[in-house]
CSV table of N, CA and C in Angstrom, one decimal:
chain,number,residue,atom,x,y,z
T,23,MET,N,88.8,64.9,119.5
T,23,MET,CA,87.9,65.9,120.0
T,23,MET,C,87.2,65.3,121.2
T,24,LYS,N,87.2,66.0,122.3
T,24,LYS,CA,86.5,65.5,123.5
T,24,LYS,C,85.0,65.9,123.5
T,25,ILE,N,84.2,64.9,123.8
T,25,ILE,CA,82.8,65.1,123.8
T,25,ILE,C,82.3,65.3,125.2
T,26,ILE,N,81.5,66.3,125.5
T,26,ILE,CA,81.0,66.5,126.9
T,26,ILE,C,79.5,66.5,126.8
T,27,SER,N,78.9,66.2,128.0
T,27,SER,CA,77.5,66.2,128.0
T,27,SER,C,76.9,67.6,128.0
T,28,HIS,N,75.6,67.7,127.6
T,28,HIS,CA,75.0,69.0,127.6
T,28,HIS,C,75.1,69.7,128.9
T,29,GLY,N,74.8,69.0,130.0
T,29,GLY,CA,74.9,69.6,131.3
T,29,GLY,C,76.3,70.1,131.6
T,30,ALA,N,77.3,69.4,131.3
T,30,ALA,CA,78.7,69.8,131.5
T,30,ALA,C,79.0,71.1,130.7
T,31,PHE,N,78.5,71.1,129.5
T,31,PHE,CA,78.7,72.2,128.6
T,31,PHE,C,78.2,73.5,129.2
T,32,ILE,N,76.9,73.4,129.6
T,32,ILE,CA,76.2,74.6,130.2
T,32,ILE,C,76.9,75.0,131.5
T,33,LEU,N,77.3,74.0,132.3
T,33,LEU,CA,78.1,74.4,133.5
T,33,LEU,C,79.4,75.1,133.2
T,34,GLY,N,80.0,74.6,132.2
T,34,GLY,CA,81.3,75.3,131.7
T,34,GLY,C,81.1,76.7,131.3
T,35,LEU,N,80.0,77.0,130.6
T,35,LEU,CA,79.7,78.4,130.2
T,35,LEU,C,79.4,79.2,131.5
T,36,CYS,N,78.7,78.7,132.4
T,36,CYS,CA,78.4,79.4,133.7
T,36,CYS,C,79.7,79.7,134.4
T,37,GLN,N,80.7,78.8,134.4
T,37,GLN,CA,81.9,79.0,135.1
T,37,GLN,C,82.8,80.1,134.3
T,38,ILE,N,82.8,80.0,133.0
T,38,ILE,CA,83.6,81.0,132.2
T,38,ILE,C,83.0,82.4,132.3
T,39,PHE,N,81.7,82.5,132.2
T,39,PHE,CA,81.1,83.8,132.1
T,39,PHE,C,80.5,84.3,133.4
T,40,SER,N,80.3,83.5,134.4
T,40,SER,CA,79.6,83.9,135.6
T,40,SER,C,78.3,84.7,135.3
T,41,PHE,N,77.5,84.1,134.4
T,41,PHE,CA,76.3,84.8,133.8
T,41,PHE,C,75.2,83.8,133.9
T,42,PRO,N,74.7,83.4,135.1
T,42,PRO,CA,73.7,82.3,135.3
T,42,PRO,C,72.4,82.5,134.6
T,43,ALA,N,71.9,83.7,134.4
T,43,ALA,CA,70.6,83.9,133.8
T,43,ALA,C,70.6,83.4,132.4
T,44,ALA,N,71.7,83.5,131.7
T,44,ALA,CA,71.8,83.1,130.3
T,44,ALA,C,72.3,81.7,130.1
T,45,CYS,N,72.9,81.1,131.1
T,45,CYS,CA,73.5,79.8,130.9
T,45,CYS,C,72.5,78.7,130.6
T,46,ALA,N,71.3,78.9,131.0
T,46,ALA,CA,70.3,77.9,130.7
T,46,ALA,C,70.0,77.8,129.2
T,47,ALA,N,70.3,78.9,128.5
T,47,ALA,CA,70.0,79.0,127.1
T,47,ALA,C,71.1,78.3,126.2
T,48,GLY,N,72.3,77.9,126.8
T,48,GLY,CA,73.3,77.3,126.0
T,48,GLY,C,74.3,78.3,125.4
T,49,LEU,N,74.1,79.6,125.6
T,49,LEU,CA,75.0,80.7,125.1
T,49,LEU,C,75.2,81.6,126.3
T,50,PRO,N,76.3,82.4,126.3
T,50,PRO,CA,76.6,83.3,127.3
T,50,PRO,C,75.8,84.6,127.2
T,51,CYS,N,75.0,84.7,126.2
T,51,CYS,CA,74.2,86.0,125.9
T,51,CYS,C,72.7,85.8,126.2
T,52,PRO,N,72.1,86.9,126.7
T,52,PRO,CA,70.6,86.8,126.7
T,52,PRO,C,70.1,86.6,125.3
T,53,LYS,N,69.0,85.9,125.1
T,53,LYS,CA,68.4,85.6,123.8
T,53,LYS,C,67.8,86.9,123.2
T,54,GLU,N,67.4,87.8,124.1
T,54,GLU,CA,66.7,89.0,123.6
T,54,GLU,C,66.9,90.1,124.6
T,55,ILE,N,66.9,91.4,124.1
T,55,ILE,CA,66.9,92.6,124.9
T,55,ILE,C,65.8,93.5,124.5
T,56,ASP,N,65.3,94.3,125.4
T,56,ASP,CA,64.3,95.3,125.1
T,56,ASP,C,65.0,96.7,124.9
T,57,THR,N,64.7,97.3,123.8
T,57,THR,CA,65.3,98.6,123.5
T,57,THR,C,64.2,99.6,123.2
T,58,ARG,N,64.5,100.9,123.2
T,58,ARG,CA,63.6,102.0,122.8
T,58,ARG,C,64.4,103.0,122.0
T,59,GLN,N,63.8,103.3,120.8
T,59,GLN,CA,64.5,104.3,119.9
T,59,GLN,C,63.8,105.6,120.2
T,60,ILE,N,64.7,106.7,120.3
T,60,ILE,CA,64.2,108.0,120.5
T,60,ILE,C,64.9,109.0,119.6
T,61,LEU,N,64.3,110.1,119.3
T,61,LEU,CA,64.9,111.2,118.6
T,61,LEU,C,65.7,112.0,119.6
T,62,LEU,N,66.9,112.3,119.3
T,62,LEU,CA,67.8,113.0,120.3
T,62,LEU,C,67.5,114.5,120.2
T,63,HIS,N,67.2,115.0,119.1
T,63,HIS,CA,67.0,116.5,118.9
T,63,HIS,C,65.7,116.7,118.1
T,64,ASN,N,64.9,117.7,118.6
T,64,ASN,CA,63.7,118.0,117.8
T,64,ASN,C,64.1,118.7,116.5
T,65,ILE,N,63.4,118.5,115.5
T,65,ILE,CA,63.6,119.1,114.2
T,65,ILE,C,62.6,120.2,114.0
T,66,PRO,N,63.0,121.4,113.8
T,66,PRO,CA,62.0,122.5,113.6
T,66,PRO,C,61.0,122.2,112.6
T,67,GLY,N,59.7,122.4,112.9
T,67,GLY,CA,58.6,122.2,112.0
T,67,GLY,C,58.1,120.7,111.9
T,68,TRP,N,58.8,119.8,112.7
T,68,TRP,CA,58.4,118.4,112.7
T,68,TRP,C,58.1,117.9,114.1
T,69,GLN,N,57.3,116.9,114.2
T,69,GLN,CA,57.1,116.1,115.4
T,69,GLN,C,57.6,114.7,115.2
T,70,SER,N,58.0,114.1,116.2
T,70,SER,CA,58.5,112.7,116.1
T,70,SER,C,57.3,111.8,116.6
T,71,TYR,N,57.3,110.6,115.9
T,71,TYR,CA,56.2,109.6,116.3
T,71,TYR,C,56.8,108.3,116.1
T,72,SER,N,56.5,107.4,117.0
T,72,SER,CA,57.0,106.0,116.9
T,72,SER,C,55.8,105.1,117.3
T,73,ALA,N,55.4,104.2,116.4
T,73,ALA,CA,54.2,103.4,116.7
T,73,ALA,C,54.4,102.4,117.9
T,74,ALA,N,55.7,102.0,118.1
T,74,ALA,CA,56.0,101.1,119.2
T,74,ALA,C,57.0,101.8,120.1
T,75,SER,N,56.7,101.8,121.4
T,75,SER,CA,57.6,102.4,122.3
T,75,SER,C,58.8,101.6,122.7
T,76,ASN,N,58.6,100.3,122.8
T,76,ASN,CA,59.6,99.3,123.1
T,76,ASN,C,59.7,98.3,122.0
T,77,GLN,N,60.9,97.8,121.8
T,77,GLN,CA,61.1,96.8,120.8
T,77,GLN,C,61.9,95.6,121.4
T,78,LYS,N,61.6,94.4,121.0
T,78,LYS,CA,62.4,93.2,121.4
T,78,LYS,C,63.4,93.0,120.3
T,79,ASN,N,64.7,92.9,120.7
T,79,ASN,CA,65.8,92.6,119.8
T,79,ASN,C,66.4,91.3,120.1
T,80,TYR,N,66.5,90.4,119.1
T,80,TYR,CA,66.9,89.1,119.3
T,80,TYR,C,68.4,88.9,119.0
T,81,LEU,N,69.1,88.0,119.8
T,81,LEU,CA,70.5,87.7,119.5
T,81,LEU,C,70.7,87.2,118.1
T,82,ASN,N,71.7,87.8,117.4
T,82,ASN,CA,71.9,87.3,116.1
T,82,ASN,C,73.4,87.2,115.7
T,83,ARG,N,74.3,87.6,116.7
T,83,ARG,CA,75.7,87.4,116.4
T,83,ARG,C,76.6,87.5,117.7
T,84,LEU,N,77.7,86.8,117.6
T,84,LEU,CA,78.7,86.9,118.7
T,84,LEU,C,80.0,87.3,118.1
T,85,THR,N,80.7,88.2,118.8
T,85,THR,CA,82.0,88.7,118.3
T,85,THR,C,83.0,88.6,119.4
T,86,PHE,N,84.2,88.2,119.1
T,86,PHE,CA,85.3,88.1,120.1
T,86,PHE,C,86.2,89.3,119.8
T,87,TYR,N,86.8,89.9,120.8
T,87,TYR,CA,87.7,91.0,120.7
T,87,TYR,C,89.0,90.7,121.5
T,88,SER,N,90.1,91.2,121.0
T,88,SER,CA,91.3,91.2,121.7
T,88,SER,C,91.4,92.6,122.4
T,89,GLY,N,91.1,92.5,123.7
T,89,GLY,CA,91.0,93.8,124.5
T,89,GLY,C,89.6,94.3,124.5
T,90,HIS,N,89.4,95.4,125.1
T,90,HIS,CA,88.0,96.0,125.3
T,90,HIS,C,87.5,96.3,123.9
T,91,PRO,N,86.2,96.0,123.6
T,91,PRO,CA,85.6,96.3,122.3
T,91,PRO,C,85.7,97.8,121.8
T,92,LYS,N,85.9,98.7,122.8
T,92,LYS,CA,86.1,100.1,122.3
T,92,LYS,C,87.3,100.3,121.5
T,93,GLU,N,88.3,99.4,121.6
T,93,GLU,CA,89.5,99.4,120.8
T,93,GLU,C,89.3,98.9,119.4
T,94,GLN,N,88.1,98.3,119.2
T,94,GLN,CA,87.7,97.8,117.9
T,94,GLN,C,88.7,96.8,117.3
T,95,ALA,N,89.2,95.9,118.1
T,95,ALA,CA,90.1,94.9,117.6
T,95,ALA,C,89.3,93.5,117.6
T,96,SER,N,88.3,93.5,116.7
T,96,SER,CA,87.5,92.2,116.6
T,96,SER,C,88.4,91.2,116.0
T,97,LEU,N,88.2,89.9,116.4
T,97,LEU,CA,89.0,88.8,115.9
T,97,LEU,C,88.2,88.0,114.9
T,98,ALA,N,88.8,87.7,113.8
T,98,ALA,CA,88.2,86.8,112.7
T,98,ALA,C,88.3,85.4,113.1
T,99,PRO,N,87.3,84.6,112.8
T,99,PRO,CA,87.4,83.1,113.1
T,99,PRO,C,88.6,82.5,112.3
T,100,ASP,N,89.1,81.4,112.8
T,100,ASP,CA,90.2,80.7,112.1
T,100,ASP,C,89.7,80.1,110.8
T,101,ASN,N,88.4,79.7,110.7
T,101,ASN,CA,87.9,79.1,109.5
T,101,ASN,C,86.8,79.9,108.9
T,102,GLU,N,87.0,81.2,108.8
T,102,GLU,CA,86.0,82.2,108.3
T,102,GLU,C,85.6,81.9,106.9
T,103,SER,N,86.4,81.4,106.0
T,103,SER,CA,86.1,81.2,104.6
T,103,SER,C,85.3,79.9,104.4
T,104,SER,N,85.2,79.0,105.4
T,104,SER,CA,84.5,77.7,105.2
T,104,SER,C,83.0,77.9,105.3
T,105,LYS,N,82.3,77.0,104.8
T,105,LYS,CA,80.8,77.1,104.9
T,105,LYS,C,80.3,76.3,106.1
T,106,SER,N,81.2,76.0,107.0
T,106,SER,CA,80.9,75.2,108.2
T,106,SER,C,79.9,76.0,109.1
T,107,LYS,N,79.0,75.3,109.8
T,107,LYS,CA,78.1,75.9,110.7
T,107,LYS,C,78.7,76.0,112.1
T,108,ILE,N,80.0,75.7,112.2
T,108,ILE,CA,80.8,75.8,113.4
T,108,ILE,C,82.0,76.7,113.1
T,109,LEU,N,82.1,77.8,113.8
T,109,LEU,CA,83.3,78.7,113.6
T,109,LEU,C,84.2,78.5,114.8
T,110,GLN,N,85.5,78.6,114.6
T,110,GLN,CA,86.4,78.5,115.7
T,110,GLN,C,87.4,79.7,115.7
T,111,TRP,N,87.6,80.1,117.0
T,111,TRP,CA,88.6,81.2,117.2
T,111,TRP,C,89.7,80.6,118.1
T,112,SER,N,90.9,81.0,117.8
T,112,SER,CA,92.0,80.6,118.7
T,112,SER,C,92.6,81.9,119.2
T,113,PHE,N,93.0,81.8,120.5
T,113,PHE,CA,93.5,83.0,121.2
T,113,PHE,C,94.9,82.7,121.8
T,114,ASN,N,95.7,83.8,121.9
T,114,ASN,CA,97.0,83.7,122.6
T,114,ASN,C,96.7,84.1,124.0
T,115,ASP,N,97.6,84.8,124.6
T,115,ASP,CA,97.4,85.1,126.0
T,115,ASP,C,96.8,86.5,126.2
T,116,GLU,N,96.2,87.1,125.2
T,116,GLU,CA,95.6,88.4,125.3
T,116,GLU,C,94.3,88.3,126.1
T,117,GLU,N,93.8,89.5,126.5
T,117,GLU,CA,92.5,89.6,127.2
T,117,GLU,C,91.4,89.5,126.2
T,118,ILE,N,90.5,88.6,126.3
T,118,ILE,CA,89.5,88.3,125.3
T,118,ILE,C,88.2,88.8,125.9
T,119,TRP,N,87.4,89.6,125.1
T,119,TRP,CA,86.1,90.0,125.4
T,119,TRP,C,85.1,89.4,124.4
T,120,ILE,N,83.9,89.2,124.8
T,120,ILE,CA,82.8,88.8,123.9
T,120,ILE,C,81.8,89.9,123.8
T,121,ALA,N,81.2,90.0,122.6
T,121,ALA,CA,80.1,91.0,122.4
T,121,ALA,C,78.9,90.2,121.8
T,122,CYS,N,77.8,90.4,122.5
T,122,CYS,CA,76.5,89.8,122.0
T,122,CYS,C,75.8,90.9,121.2
T,123,GLY,N,75.6,90.6,119.9
T,123,GLY,CA,74.9,91.6,119.1
T,123,GLY,C,73.4,91.2,118.8
T,124,TYR,N,72.6,92.2,118.6
T,124,TYR,CA,71.2,91.9,118.5
T,124,TYR,C,70.6,92.6,117.2
T,125,ALA,N,69.6,91.9,116.6
T,125,ALA,CA,69.0,92.4,115.4
T,125,ALA,C,68.3,93.8,115.6
T,126,GLU,N,68.4,94.6,114.6
T,126,GLU,CA,67.7,95.9,114.5
T,126,GLU,C,68.1,96.9,115.6
T,127,THR,N,69.4,96.7,116.1
T,127,THR,CA,69.9,97.7,117.1
T,127,THR,C,71.4,97.6,117.0
T,128,ASN,N,72.1,98.7,117.4
T,128,ASN,CA,73.5,98.7,117.4
T,128,ASN,C,74.0,98.5,118.9
T,129,ILE,N,73.1,98.2,119.8
T,129,ILE,CA,73.5,97.9,121.2
T,129,ILE,C,74.0,96.5,121.2
T,130,GLU,N,75.2,96.4,121.9
T,130,GLU,CA,75.8,95.1,122.2
T,130,GLU,C,76.0,95.0,123.7
T,131,LEU,N,75.9,93.8,124.2
T,131,LEU,CA,76.2,93.5,125.5
T,131,LEU,C,77.7,92.9,125.5
T,132,ILE,N,78.5,93.5,126.3
T,132,ILE,CA,79.9,93.0,126.3
T,132,ILE,C,80.4,92.6,127.6
T,133,ARG,N,81.4,91.7,127.6
T,133,ARG,CA,82.0,91.3,128.9
T,133,ARG,C,83.3,90.5,128.6
T,134,LYS,N,84.2,90.7,129.5
T,134,LYS,CA,85.5,90.0,129.4
T,134,LYS,C,85.3,88.5,129.8
T,135,LEU,N,86.0,87.6,129.1
T,135,LEU,CA,86.0,86.2,129.5
T,135,LEU,C,86.6,86.2,130.8
T,136,GLU,N,85.9,85.6,131.8
T,136,GLU,CA,86.3,85.5,133.2
T,136,GLU,C,87.6,84.6,133.4
T,137,LYS,N,87.6,83.5,132.6
T,137,LYS,CA,88.7,82.6,132.7
T,137,LYS,C,89.4,82.5,131.4
T,138,PRO,N,90.7,82.4,131.4
T,138,PRO,CA,91.4,82.4,130.1
T,138,PRO,C,91.0,81.2,129.2
T,139,ALA,N,90.8,81.5,128.0
T,139,ALA,CA,90.5,80.4,127.0
T,139,ALA,C,91.5,80.5,125.8
T,140,HIS,N,91.8,79.4,125.3
T,140,HIS,CA,92.7,79.4,124.1
T,140,HIS,C,92.0,79.1,122.9
T,141,GLN,N,90.7,78.7,123.0
T,141,GLN,CA,89.9,78.4,121.8
T,141,GLN,C,88.4,78.5,122.1
T,142,CYS,N,87.6,79.0,121.2
T,142,CYS,CA,86.2,79.0,121.4
T,142,CYS,C,85.6,78.6,120.0
T,143,LYS,N,84.6,77.7,120.1
T,143,LYS,CA,83.8,77.3,118.9
T,143,LYS,C,82.4,77.7,119.1
T,144,VAL,N,81.8,78.3,118.1
T,144,VAL,CA,80.4,78.7,118.1
T,144,VAL,C,79.7,78.0,117.0
T,145,SER,N,78.6,77.3,117.3
T,145,SER,CA,77.7,76.6,116.4
T,145,SER,C,76.6,77.5,115.9
T,146,TYR,N,76.2,77.4,114.7
T,146,TYR,CA,75.2,78.3,114.1
T,146,TYR,C,74.1,77.4,113.5
T,147,ASN,N,72.8,77.8,113.5
T,147,ASN,CA,71.7,77.1,112.9
T,147,ASN,C,71.7,77.4,111.4
T,148,THR,N,70.7,76.9,110.7
T,148,THR,CA,70.6,77.1,109.2
T,148,THR,C,70.3,78.6,108.9
T,149,ALA,N,69.8,79.3,109.8
T,149,ALA,CA,69.6,80.8,109.6
T,149,ALA,C,70.8,81.6,110.0
T,150,ASP,N,71.9,80.9,110.2
T,150,ASP,CA,73.2,81.6,110.6
T,150,ASP,C,73.1,82.4,112.0
T,151,LEU,N,72.3,81.9,112.9
T,151,LEU,CA,72.2,82.5,114.2
T,151,LEU,C,72.9,81.6,115.2
T,152,PRO,N,73.7,82.2,116.1
T,152,PRO,CA,74.4,81.4,117.1
T,152,PRO,C,73.5,80.6,118.0
T,153,ILE,N,73.9,79.3,118.2
T,153,ILE,CA,73.0,78.4,119.0
T,153,ILE,C,73.8,77.8,120.2
T,154,SER,N,75.1,77.7,120.1
T,154,SER,CA,75.9,77.2,121.2
T,154,SER,C,77.3,77.6,121.1
T,155,MET,N,78.0,77.6,122.2
T,155,MET,CA,79.4,78.0,122.3
T,155,MET,C,80.1,77.1,123.3
T,156,ASN,N,81.4,76.8,122.9
T,156,ASN,CA,82.2,76.0,123.8
T,156,ASN,C,83.6,76.6,123.8
T,157,CYS,N,84.1,77.0,125.0
T,157,CYS,CA,85.5,77.5,125.1
T,157,CYS,C,86.3,76.6,126.0
T,158,ARG,N,87.6,76.6,125.7
T,158,ARG,CA,88.5,75.8,126.5
T,158,ARG,C,89.8,76.5,126.6
């Protein structure tokens, strides 16, 4: 296993994802997004009310897809059944997309891996939240 410095790891993420604002965090995803929940249609006889107009939603999952996520071809990690805090995905030559998922919303930020990768490893903390990613 090749060990790289923290700086090289972050630089690698920036090169793979071309996403400099998030690269400082050690993941290709923003740590949080702001969302607003609204009622799409009025209900006769009712008024809608929300105590908070905006909500912060924090990153809580990463998902890899073979092709665009709209095709719903999410990829399972190679070691899904293990209790490891590091999950690994291996890819063939298909187009790989990553989705950043956030707590308390179904909004995901998606993007295609800019450079081909054959393997990605994601480390998780004790709360099972993603904390780092390394692709090669």
